[in-house]
Coordinates of N, CA, C and O in Angstrom, one line a residue:
X1 N 80.2 112.6 30.8 CA 81.0 111.4 31.0 C 81.6 111.0 29.6 O 80.9 110.9 28.6
X2 N 83.0 110.9 29.5 CA 83.6 110.6 28.2 C 83.2 109.2 27.8 O 83.0 108.3 28.6
X3 N 83.1 109.0 26.4 CA 82.8 107.6 26.0 C 83.9 106.6 26.3 O 85.1 107.0 26.5
X4 N 83.5 105.4 26.5 CA 84.4 104.3 26.9 C 85.4 104.1 25.7 O 84.9 104.1 24.5
X5 N 86.6 103.9 26.0 CA 87.6 103.6 24.9 C 87.2 102.3 24.2 O 86.9 101.3 24.8
X6 N 87.3 102.3 22.9 CA 87.0 101.1 22.1 C 88.3 100.2 22.1 O 89.3 100.6 21.7
X7 N 88.1 99.0 22.7 CA 89.2 98.1 22.7 C 88.8 96.8 22.0 O 87.6 96.5 21.9
X8 N 89.8 96.0 21.7 CA 89.5 94.7 21.1 C 88.6 93.9 22.0 O 87.6 93.2 21.5
X9 N 88.8 93.9 23.3 CA 88.0 93.1 24.2 C 86.6 93.6 24.2 O 85.6 92.8 24.2
X10 N 86.3 94.9 24.2 CA 84.9 95.4 24.1 C 84.3 95.0 22.8 O 83.1 94.6 22.8
X11 N 85.0 95.0 21.7 CA 84.5 94.6 20.5 C 84.1 93.1 20.5 O 83.0 92.7 20.0
X12 N 85.0 92.3 21.1 CA 84.7 90.9 21.2 C 83.5 90.6 22.1 O 82.7 89.7 21.7
X13 N 83.4 91.3 23.1 CA 82.2 91.1 24.0 C 80.9 91.5 23.3 O 79.9 90.7 23.3
X14 N 81.0 92.6 22.5 CA 79.8 93.0 21.8 C 79.5 92.0 20.6 O 78.3 91.7 20.4
X15 N 80.5 91.5 20.0 CA 80.4 90.5 18.9 C 79.7 89.3 19.5 O 78.8 88.7 18.8
X16 N 80.1 88.8 20.6 CA 79.5 87.6 21.2 C 78.0 87.9 21.5 O 77.1 87.0 21.2
X17 N 77.6 89.1 22.0 CA 76.2 89.4 22.2 C 75.4 89.5 20.9 O 74.3 89.0 20.8
X18 N 76.0 90.1 19.9 CA 75.4 90.2 18.5 C 75.2 88.8 17.9 O 74.1 88.5 17.4
X19 N 76.2 87.9 18.1 CA 76.1 86.5 17.6 C 75.0 85.8 18.3 O 74.2 85.0 17.7
X20 N 74.9 86.0 19.6 CA 73.8 85.3 20.4 C 72.4 85.8 19.9 O 71.5 85.0 19.8
X21 N 72.3 87.1 19.6 CA 71.0 87.7 19.3 C 70.6 87.3 17.8 O 69.5 87.0 17.6
X22 N 71.6 87.4 16.9 CA 71.2 87.2 15.5 C 71.7 85.9 14.8 O 71.2 85.6 13.8
X23 N 72.6 85.2 15.5 CA 73.2 84.0 14.9 C 74.3 84.4 13.9 O 74.3 85.5 13.4
X24 N 75.1 83.4 13.5 CA 76.2 83.7 12.6 C 75.8 84.1 11.2 O 76.6 84.8 10.5
X25 N 74.7 83.6 10.7 CA 74.3 83.9 9.4 C 73.9 85.3 9.2 O 74.1 85.9 8.1
X26 N 73.3 85.9 10.2 CA 72.7 87.3 10.1 C 73.6 88.4 10.8 O 73.4 89.5 10.5
X27 N 74.4 88.0 11.7 CA 75.3 89.0 12.4 C 76.2 89.7 11.5 O 76.9 89.0 10.7
X28 N 76.3 91.0 11.5 CA 77.3 91.7 10.7 C 78.2 92.6 11.5 O 77.9 92.9 12.7
X29 N 79.2 93.1 10.9 CA 80.1 94.0 11.6 C 79.3 95.3 11.9 O 79.5 96.0 12.9
X30 N 78.4 95.7 11.1 CA 77.6 96.9 11.3 C 76.7 96.7 12.6 O 76.6 97.6 13.4
X31 N 76.2 95.5 12.8 CA 75.5 95.2 14.0 C 76.4 95.3 15.2 O 76.0 95.9 16.3
X32 N 77.6 94.9 15.1 CA 78.5 95.0 16.3 C 78.8 96.5 16.5 O 78.8 96.9 17.7
X33 N 79.1 97.2 15.5 CA 79.4 98.6 15.6 C 78.2 99.4 16.2 O 78.3 100.2 17.1
X34 N 77.0 99.0 15.8 CA 75.8 99.6 16.3 C 75.7 99.3 17.8 O 75.3 100.2 18.6
X35 N 75.9 98.1 18.2 CA 75.8 97.7 19.6 C 76.8 98.5 20.5 O 76.6 98.8 21.7
X36 N 78.0 98.9 19.9 CA 79.0 99.6 20.6 C 78.8 101.2 20.5 O 79.5 101.9 21.1
X37 N 77.9 101.6 19.6 CA 77.7 103.0 19.4 C 78.9 103.7 18.6 O 79.2 104.8 18.8
X38 N 79.5 102.9 17.7 CA 80.6 103.4 16.9 C 80.3 103.1 15.4 O 79.4 102.4 15.1
X39 N 81.2 103.6 14.6 CA 81.0 103.3 13.1 C 81.7 101.9 12.9 O 82.5 101.5 13.6
X40 N 81.2 101.3 11.8 CA 81.8 100.0 11.5 C 83.3 100.1 11.1 O 84.1 99.2 11.4
X41 N 83.7 101.3 10.7 CA 85.1 101.6 10.4 C 86.0 101.5 11.7 O 87.1 101.1 11.6
X42 N 85.4 101.9 12.8 CA 86.1 101.8 14.1 C 86.4 100.3 14.4 O 87.4 100.0 15.0
X43 N 85.4 99.5 14.2 CA 85.6 98.0 14.4 C 86.7 97.5 13.5 O 87.6 96.8 13.9
X44 N 86.7 97.9 12.2 CA 87.6 97.4 11.3 C 89.1 97.9 11.6 O 90.0 97.3 11.1
X45 N 89.2 99.0 12.3 CA 90.5 99.4 12.7 C 91.2 98.4 13.7 O 92.4 98.3 13.8
X46 N 90.4 97.7 14.4 CA 90.9 96.6 15.3 C 90.9 95.2 14.7 O 91.8 94.4 15.0
X47 N 89.9 95.0 13.8 CA 89.8 93.7 13.1 C 89.6 94.0 11.7 O 88.6 94.5 11.3
X48 N 90.6 93.7 10.8 CA 90.7 94.1 9.5 C 89.5 93.6 8.6 O 89.2 94.2 7.6
X49 N 89.0 92.4 9.0 CA 88.0 91.8 8.2 C 86.9 91.1 9.1 O 87.2 90.9 10.3
X50 N 85.8 90.8 8.5 CA 84.8 90.1 9.3 C 85.3 88.8 9.7 O 85.0 88.3 10.9
X51 N 86.0 88.1 8.8 CA 86.6 86.8 9.2 C 87.6 86.9 10.3 O 87.6 86.0 11.2
X52 N 88.4 88.0 10.4 CA 89.3 88.1 11.5 C 88.6 88.4 12.8 O 89.0 87.8 13.8
X53 N 87.5 89.1 12.7 CA 86.7 89.3 13.9 C 86.1 88.0 14.4 O 86.1 87.7 15.6
X54 N 85.5 87.2 13.5 CA 84.9 85.9 13.9 C 86.0 85.0 14.4 O 85.7 84.3 15.4
X55 N 87.2 85.0 13.8 CA 88.3 84.1 14.3 C 88.6 84.5 15.7 O 88.9 83.7 16.6
X56 N 88.7 85.8 16.0 CA 89.1 86.3 17.3 C 88.1 86.0 18.4 O 88.4 85.6 19.5
X57 N 86.8 86.1 18.0 CA 85.8 85.8 19.0 C 85.7 84.3 19.3 O 85.5 83.8 20.4
X58 N 86.0 83.5 18.2 CA 86.1 82.0 18.4 C 87.3 81.6 19.3 O 87.1 80.8 20.2
X59 N 88.4 82.3 19.0 CA 89.6 82.0 19.8 C 89.4 82.4 21.2 O 89.8 81.6 22.2
X60 N 88.8 83.5 21.5 CA 88.5 83.9 22.8 C 87.6 82.9 23.6 O 87.8 82.6 24.7
X61 N 86.6 82.4 22.9 CA 85.7 81.4 23.4 C 86.5 80.1 23.8 O 86.3 79.5 24.9
X62 N 87.3 79.6 22.9 CA 88.1 78.4 23.1 C 89.2 78.6 24.2 O 89.4 77.7 25.0
X63 N 89.7 79.8 24.2 CA 90.8 80.1 25.2 C 90.3 80.1 26.6 O 91.0 79.9 27.6
X64 N 89.0 80.3 26.8 CA 88.4 80.3 28.2 C 88.7 78.9 28.8 O 89.0 78.7 30.0
X65 N 88.5 77.8 28.0 CA 88.7 76.5 28.4 C 90.2 76.2 28.6 O 90.6 75.7 29.7
X66 N 91.0 76.7 27.7 CA 92.5 76.5 27.8 C 93.1 77.1 29.0 O 93.9 76.5 29.7
X67 N 92.6 78.3 29.3 CA 93.2 79.0 30.5 C 92.8 78.3 31.8 O 93.6 78.2 32.7
X68 N 91.6 77.8 31.9 CA 91.1 77.1 33.0 C 92.0 75.9 33.2 O 92.4 75.6 34.4
X69 N 92.3 75.2 32.2 CA 93.1 73.9 32.3 C 94.6 74.2 32.6 O 95.2 73.4 33.2
X70 N 95.1 75.3 32.1 CA 96.5 75.7 32.3 C 96.8 75.8 33.8 O 97.9 75.5 34.2
X71 N 95.8 76.2 34.6 CA 96.0 76.3 36.0 C 96.3 75.0 36.6 O 97.1 74.8 37.6
X72 N 95.6 73.9 36.2 CA 95.9 72.6 36.7 C 97.2 72.1 36.3 O 98.0 71.5 37.1
X73 N 97.7 72.4 35.0 CA 99.0 72.0 34.6 C 100.1 72.6 35.4 O 101.1 72.0 35.8
X74 N 99.9 73.9 35.8 CA 100.9 74.7 36.5 C 101.0 74.3 38.0 O 102.0 74.7 38.6
X75 N 100.0 73.6 38.5 CA 100.1 73.3 39.9 C 101.2 72.3 40.2 O 101.6 71.6 39.4
X76 N 101.5 72.3 41.5 CA 102.4 71.2 42.0 C 101.6 70.0 42.4 O 100.4 70.2 42.5
X77 N 102.2 68.9 42.6 CA 101.5 67.8 43.1 C 101.6 66.6 42.2 O 102.2 66.7 41.1
X78 N 101.1 65.5 42.6 CA 101.2 64.3 41.8 C 100.5 64.4 40.4 O 99.4 64.8 40.3
X79 N 101.3 64.0 39.4 CA 100.8 64.1 38.0 C 99.5 63.3 37.8 O 98.6 63.8 37.1
X80 N 99.4 62.1 38.4 CA 98.1 61.4 38.1 C 96.9 62.1 38.6 O 95.9 62.1 37.9
X81 N 97.0 62.8 39.8 CA 95.9 63.5 40.3 C 95.6 64.7 39.4 O 94.4 65.1 39.1
X82 N 96.6 65.4 39.0 CA 96.4 66.6 38.1 C 95.8 66.2 36.7 O 95.0 66.8 36.2
X83 N 96.3 65.0 36.2 CA 95.8 64.6 34.9 C 94.3 64.2 35.1 O 93.5 64.5 34.2
X84 N 94.0 63.5 36.2 CA 92.6 63.2 36.5 C 91.7 64.5 36.5 O 90.7 64.5 35.8
X85 N 92.2 65.5 37.2 CA 91.4 66.7 37.3 C 91.4 67.5 35.9 O 90.3 68.0 35.6
X86 N 92.4 67.4 35.2 CA 92.5 68.1 33.9 C 91.5 67.4 32.9 O 90.7 68.2 32.3
X87 N 91.5 66.1 32.8 CA 90.5 65.4 31.9 C 89.1 65.7 32.4 O 88.2 66.0 31.5
X88 N 88.8 65.7 33.7 CA 87.5 66.0 34.2 C 87.1 67.4 33.9 O 86.0 67.7 33.5
X89 N 88.0 68.3 34.1 CA 87.7 69.8 33.9 C 87.5 70.0 32.4 O 86.6 70.8 32.1
X90 N 88.2 69.4 31.5 CA 87.9 69.5 30.1 C 86.5 69.1 29.7 O 85.8 69.8 29.0
X91 N 86.2 67.9 30.2 CA 84.8 67.3 29.9 C 83.8 68.3 30.5 O 82.8 68.6 29.8
X92 N 83.9 68.7 31.7 CA 82.9 69.6 32.3 C 82.8 70.9 31.6 O 81.7 71.4 31.4
X93 N 83.9 71.5 31.2 CA 83.9 72.8 30.5 C 83.2 72.7 29.2 O 82.3 73.5 28.9
X94 N 83.5 71.6 28.5 CA 82.8 71.5 27.2 C 81.4 71.2 27.3 O 80.5 71.7 26.6
X95 N 81.0 70.3 28.3 CA 79.6 70.0 28.6 C 78.8 71.2 29.0 O 77.7 71.4 28.5
X96 N 79.4 72.1 29.8 CA 78.7 73.3 30.2 C 78.5 74.3 29.1 O 77.5 74.9 28.9
X97 N 79.5 74.4 28.2 CA 79.4 75.2 27.1 C 78.2 74.8 26.2 O 77.5 75.6 25.7
X98 N 78.1 73.5 26.0 CA 77.0 73.0 25.2 C 75.6 73.1 25.9 O 74.6 73.4 25.2
X99 N 75.6 72.8 27.2 CA 74.3 72.8 27.9 C 73.8 74.1 28.4 O 72.6 74.3 28.5
X100 N 74.7 75.0 28.8 CA 74.3 76.2 29.5 C 73.7 77.2 28.5 O 72.8 78.0 28.9
X101 N 74.2 77.2 27.3 CA 73.7 78.2 26.3 C 73.7 77.5 24.9 O 74.6 77.8 24.1
X102 N 72.7 76.6 24.7 CA 72.8 75.9 23.4 C 72.8 76.7 22.2 O 73.4 76.3 21.2
X103 N 72.1 77.8 22.2 CA 72.0 78.7 21.0 C 73.4 79.3 20.7 O 73.9 79.2 19.5
X104 N 74.1 79.7 21.7 CA 75.4 80.3 21.5 C 76.4 79.2 21.1 O 77.3 79.3 20.3
X105 N 76.2 78.0 21.7 CA 77.1 76.8 21.4 C 76.9 76.5 19.9 O 77.9 76.3 19.2
X106 N 75.7 76.5 19.4 CA 75.4 76.2 18.0 C 76.1 77.3 17.1 O 76.6 77.0 16.1
X107 N 76.0 78.5 17.6 CA 76.7 79.6 16.8 C 78.2 79.4 16.7 O 78.8 79.5 15.7
X108 N 78.8 79.0 17.9 CA 80.2 78.8 17.9 C 80.6 77.5 17.0 O 81.6 77.5 16.4
X109 N 79.7 76.6 17.0 CA 80.0 75.4 16.2 C 80.1 75.8 14.7 O 80.9 75.3 13.9
X110 N 79.2 76.8 14.3 CA 79.3 77.3 12.9 C 80.6 78.0 12.7 O 81.3 77.8 11.7
X111 N 80.9 78.9 13.7 CA 82.2 79.7 13.6 C 83.4 78.8 13.5 O 84.3 79.0 12.8
X112 N 83.4 77.7 14.4 CA 84.5 76.8 14.4 C 84.7 76.1 13.0 O 85.8 75.9 12.6
X113 N 83.6 75.8 12.4 CA 83.7 75.3 11.0 C 84.4 76.2 10.1 O 84.9 75.7 9.1
X114 N 84.3 77.5 10.3 CA 84.9 78.5 9.4 C 86.3 78.8 9.9 O 87.0 79.5 9.2
X115 N 86.7 78.4 11.1 CA 88.0 78.9 11.7 C 88.9 77.7 11.9 O 89.3 77.5 13.1
X116 N 89.3 77.0 10.9 CA 90.2 75.9 11.0 C 91.5 76.1 11.8 O 91.9 75.4 12.6
X117 N 92.1 77.3 11.5 CA 93.4 77.6 12.1 C 93.3 77.8 13.6 O 94.1 77.4 14.4
X118 N 92.2 78.5 14.0 CA 91.9 78.7 15.4 C 91.7 77.4 16.2 O 92.3 77.2 17.2
X119 N 91.0 76.5 15.6 CA 90.7 75.2 16.2 C 92.0 74.4 16.3 O 92.3 73.8 17.3
X120 N 92.8 74.4 15.2 CA 94.1 73.7 15.2 C 95.0 74.2 16.4 O 95.6 73.4 17.0
X121 N 95.0 75.5 16.5 CA 95.8 76.1 17.6 C 95.3 75.7 19.0 O 96.1 75.3 19.9
X122 N 94.0 75.6 19.1 CA 93.4 75.2 20.4 C 93.7 73.7 20.7 O 94.1 73.4 21.8
X123 N 93.6 72.9 19.7 CA 93.9 71.4 19.9 C 95.4 71.3 20.2 O 95.8 70.5 21.1
X124 N 96.3 72.0 19.5 CA 97.7 72.0 19.8 C 98.0 72.4 21.2 O 98.8 71.8 21.9
X125 N 97.3 73.4 21.7 CA 97.5 73.9 23.1 C 97.1 72.9 24.1 O 97.8 72.6 25.0
X126 N 95.9 72.2 23.8 CA 95.5 71.2 24.8 C 96.4 70.0 24.8 O 96.7 69.4 25.8
X127 N 96.9 69.6 23.6 CA 97.8 68.5 23.5 C 99.2 68.8 24.2 O 99.8 68.0 24.9
X128 N 99.6 70.1 24.1 CA 100.8 70.5 24.8 C 100.6 70.5 26.3 O 101.5 70.1 27.1
X129 N 99.4 70.9 26.8 CA 99.2 70.8 28.2 C 99.2 69.3 28.7 O 99.8 69.0 29.7
X130 N 98.6 68.4 27.9 CA 98.6 67.0 28.2 C 100.0 66.5 28.2 O 100.4 65.7 29.1
X131 N 100.8 66.9 27.3 CA 102.2 66.4 27.2 C 103.0 66.9 28.5 O 103.7 66.0 29.0
X132 N 102.7 68.1 28.9 CA 103.4 68.5 30.1 C 103.0 67.7 31.3 O 103.8 67.4 32.2
X133 N 101.7 67.4 31.4 CA 101.3 66.5 32.6 C 101.9 65.1 32.5 O 102.3 64.6 33.5
X134 N 101.9 64.6 31.3 CA 102.5 63.2 31.2 C 104.0 63.2 31.4 O 104.5 62.3 32.1
X135 N 104.7 64.3 30.9 CA 106.1 64.4 31.2 C 106.4 64.5 32.8 O 107.3 63.9 33.3
X136 N 105.5 65.3 33.4 CA 105.6 65.4 34.9 C 105.4 64.0 35.5 O 106.2 63.7 36.5
X137 N 104.5 63.3 35.1 CA 104.3 61.9 35.6 C 105.4 61.0 35.4 O 105.8 60.2 36.3
X138 N 106.1 61.1 34.2 CA 107.3 60.3 34.0 C 108.4 60.7 34.9 O 109.1 59.9 35.5
X139 N 108.6 62.0 35.0 CA 109.6 62.5 35.9 C 109.4 62.1 37.4 O 110.3 61.8 38.1
X140 N 108.1 62.1 37.8 CA 107.8 61.7 39.2 C 107.8 60.1 39.3 O 107.7 59.6 40.5
X141 N 108.0 59.4 38.2 CA 108.0 57.9 38.3 C 106.6 57.3 38.4 O 106.5 56.2 38.7
X142 N 105.6 58.1 38.1 CA 104.2 57.7 38.2 C 103.7 57.1 36.9 O 102.8 56.2 36.9
X143 N 104.3 57.6 35.8 CA 103.8 57.2 34.5 C 104.9 56.6 33.7 O 106.1 56.9 33.9
X144 N 104.6 55.7 32.8 CA 105.5 55.1 31.8 C 105.0 55.6 30.4 O 103.8 55.3 30.1
X145 N 105.8 56.4 29.7 CA 105.5 56.9 28.4 C 106.7 57.1 27.7 O 107.4 58.1 27.9
X146 N 107.1 56.2 26.7 CA 108.4 56.5 26.0 C 108.4 57.8 25.2 O 109.4 58.4 25.1
X147 N 107.2 58.2 24.7 CA 107.1 59.5 24.1 C 105.9 60.3 24.6 O 104.8 60.0 24.2
X148 N 106.1 61.2 25.6 CA 105.0 61.9 26.2 C 104.1 62.6 25.2 O 102.9 62.6 25.3
X149 N 104.7 63.2 24.1 CA 103.9 63.9 23.1 C 103.0 62.9 22.4 O 101.8 63.2 22.1
X150 N 103.5 61.7 22.0 CA 102.7 60.7 21.3 C 101.6 60.2 22.2 O 100.5 60.0 21.8
X151 N 102.0 60.0 23.5 CA 101.0 59.5 24.5 C 99.9 60.6 24.7 O 98.7 60.2 24.8
X152 N 100.3 61.8 24.7 CA 99.3 62.9 24.9 C 98.3 62.9 23.8 O 97.1 63.1 24.0
X153 N 98.8 62.8 22.5 CA 97.9 62.7 21.4 C 96.9 61.5 21.5 O 95.7 61.6 21.2
X154 N 97.4 60.4 22.0 CA 96.6 59.2 22.1 C 95.5 59.4 23.2 O 94.4 59.1 23.0
X155 N 95.9 60.0 24.3 CA 95.0 60.3 25.4 C 93.9 61.3 24.9 O 92.7 61.1 25.1
X156 N 94.3 62.3 24.2 CA 93.4 63.3 23.6 C 92.4 62.6 22.7 O 91.2 62.8 22.8
X157 N 92.9 61.8 21.8 CA 92.1 61.1 20.9 C 91.1 60.1 21.6 O 89.9 60.0 21.3
X158 N 91.7 59.4 22.6 CA 90.9 58.4 23.3 C 89.7 59.0 24.1 O 88.7 58.4 24.4
X159 N 89.9 60.3 24.5 CA 88.8 61.0 25.3 C 88.0 61.9 24.4 O 87.2 62.7 24.9
X160 N 88.2 61.8 23.1 CA 87.5 62.7 22.2 C 86.0 62.8 22.3 O 85.3 63.8 22.2
X161 N 85.4 61.6 22.7 CA 83.9 61.6 22.9 C 83.5 62.5 24.0 O 82.3 62.9 24.0
X162 N 84.4 62.9 24.8 CA 84.0 63.8 26.0 C 84.4 65.2 25.8 O 84.2 66.0 26.8
X163 N 85.0 65.6 24.7 CA 85.4 67.0 24.5 C 85.2 67.5 23.1 O 85.2 68.7 22.8
X164 N 85.1 66.6 22.1 CA 85.0 67.0 20.7 C 83.5 67.4 20.6 O 82.6 66.7 20.9
X165 N 83.3 68.7 20.1 CA 81.9 69.2 20.0 C 81.0 68.4 19.2 O 79.8 68.5 19.3
X166 N 81.5 67.6 18.3 CA 80.7 66.7 17.5 C 79.9 65.7 18.3 O 78.9 65.2 17.8
X167 N 80.4 65.4 19.5 CA 79.7 64.5 20.4 C 78.8 65.2 21.4 O 78.2 64.6 22.3
X168 N 78.6 66.5 21.3 CA 77.8 67.3 22.2 C 76.4 66.7 22.5 O 76.0 66.7 23.7
X169 N 75.7 66.2 21.5 CA 74.4 65.6 21.9 C 74.4 64.5 22.9 O 73.5 64.3 23.6
X170 N 75.5 63.8 23.0 CA 75.7 62.7 24.0 C 75.9 63.2 25.4 O 75.7 62.4 26.3
X171 N 76.4 64.4 25.5 CA 76.9 64.9 26.8 C 75.8 65.1 27.9 O 76.1 65.2 29.1
X172 N 74.6 65.1 27.5 CA 73.5 65.3 28.4 C 72.7 64.0 28.7 O 71.8 63.9 29.5
X173 N 73.1 62.9 28.1 CA 72.4 61.7 28.2 C 72.8 61.0 29.5 O 73.9 61.1 30.0
X174 N 71.8 60.2 30.1 CA 72.2 59.4 31.3 C 73.3 58.5 31.1 O 73.4 57.9 30.0
X175 N 74.2 58.3 32.0 CA 75.3 57.4 31.9 C 76.5 58.0 31.4 O 77.6 57.3 31.4
X176 N 76.5 59.2 30.8 CA 77.7 59.7 30.2 C 78.8 59.9 31.2 O 80.0 59.7 30.9
X177 N 78.5 60.3 32.4 CA 79.5 60.5 33.4 C 80.2 59.2 33.8 O 81.4 59.1 33.9
X178 N 79.4 58.2 33.9 CA 80.0 56.8 34.2 C 80.9 56.4 33.0 O 81.9 55.8 33.2
X179 N 80.5 56.7 31.8 CA 81.3 56.3 30.6 C 82.6 57.1 30.7 O 83.7 56.5 30.4
X180 N 82.5 58.4 31.0 CA 83.7 59.2 31.1 C 84.6 58.6 32.2 O 85.9 58.5 32.0
X181 N 84.1 58.4 33.4 CA 84.9 57.8 34.5 C 85.6 56.6 34.1 O 86.8 56.4 34.4
X182 N 84.9 55.7 33.3 CA 85.6 54.4 32.9 C 86.7 54.7 32.0 O 87.8 54.0 32.1
X183 N 86.6 55.6 31.0 CA 87.7 55.9 30.1 C 88.8 56.5 30.8 O 90.0 56.2 30.6
X184 N 88.5 57.5 31.6 CA 89.6 58.2 32.4 C 90.3 57.3 33.3 O 91.6 57.3 33.3
X185 N 89.6 56.4 34.0 CA 90.3 55.4 34.9 C 91.2 54.5 34.1 O 92.3 54.1 34.5
X186 N 90.7 54.0 32.9 CA 91.5 53.1 32.1 C 92.8 53.8 31.6 O 93.8 53.2 31.6
X187 N 92.7 55.1 31.2 CA 93.9 55.9 30.8 C 94.9 56.0 32.0 O 96.1 55.7 31.8
X188 N 94.4 56.3 33.1 CA 95.3 56.5 34.3 C 95.9 55.2 34.7 O 97.1 55.2 35.0
X189 N 95.2 54.1 34.6 CA 95.8 52.8 34.9 C 96.8 52.4 33.8 O 97.9 51.9 34.1
X190 N 96.5 52.7 32.6 CA 97.4 52.4 31.5 C 98.7 53.2 31.5 O 99.7 52.7 31.0
X191 N 98.7 54.4 32.1 CA 99.9 55.2 32.2 C 100.7 54.8 33.4 O 101.9 55.2 33.5
X192 N 100.1 54.1 34.3 CA 100.8 53.8 35.6 C 102.1 53.1 35.4 O 102.2 52.1 34.6
X193 N 103.2 53.6 36.0 CA 104.5 53.0 35.9 C 104.6 51.7 36.6 O 104.0 51.4 37.6

């Protein structure tokens, strides 16, 4: 049976497993190559530096949330309902990332600290999605927002406690869902035309 073709996706999957096993301080490109059964030079042909590999695996991790949320933005239907679902899905996605695999979440928190540009692109993507939802609400006559982009940034900032990883320790405490519901409802009422 011929060996499987080495692709960036296979490298990223292996990198995630190596990071889970060794943590960001000890994981090396050689470990990733060993897990794939290739030379480290083969990995470097796809990712020129260790930093580029770490950025790519971090981006892949963040994109999982963005892609899930994009489906809500692309749907038809009343913008207030879609915004409600989008905010809820963002909170749930982030909470699951932190709670389902705390060791991997801690690893990604370290990588995020090293990958400012990746995080900035992720935040910009999420704000653009929010802007699209708010623009749809204005078009439908459901929302009042003189500047949908400014409003989107405000909504993103107002809900930061429920998606900013710095607040992850709070996401498992009793009452957090009620707190989220109160903030989400306040936002939706505040946008109402």
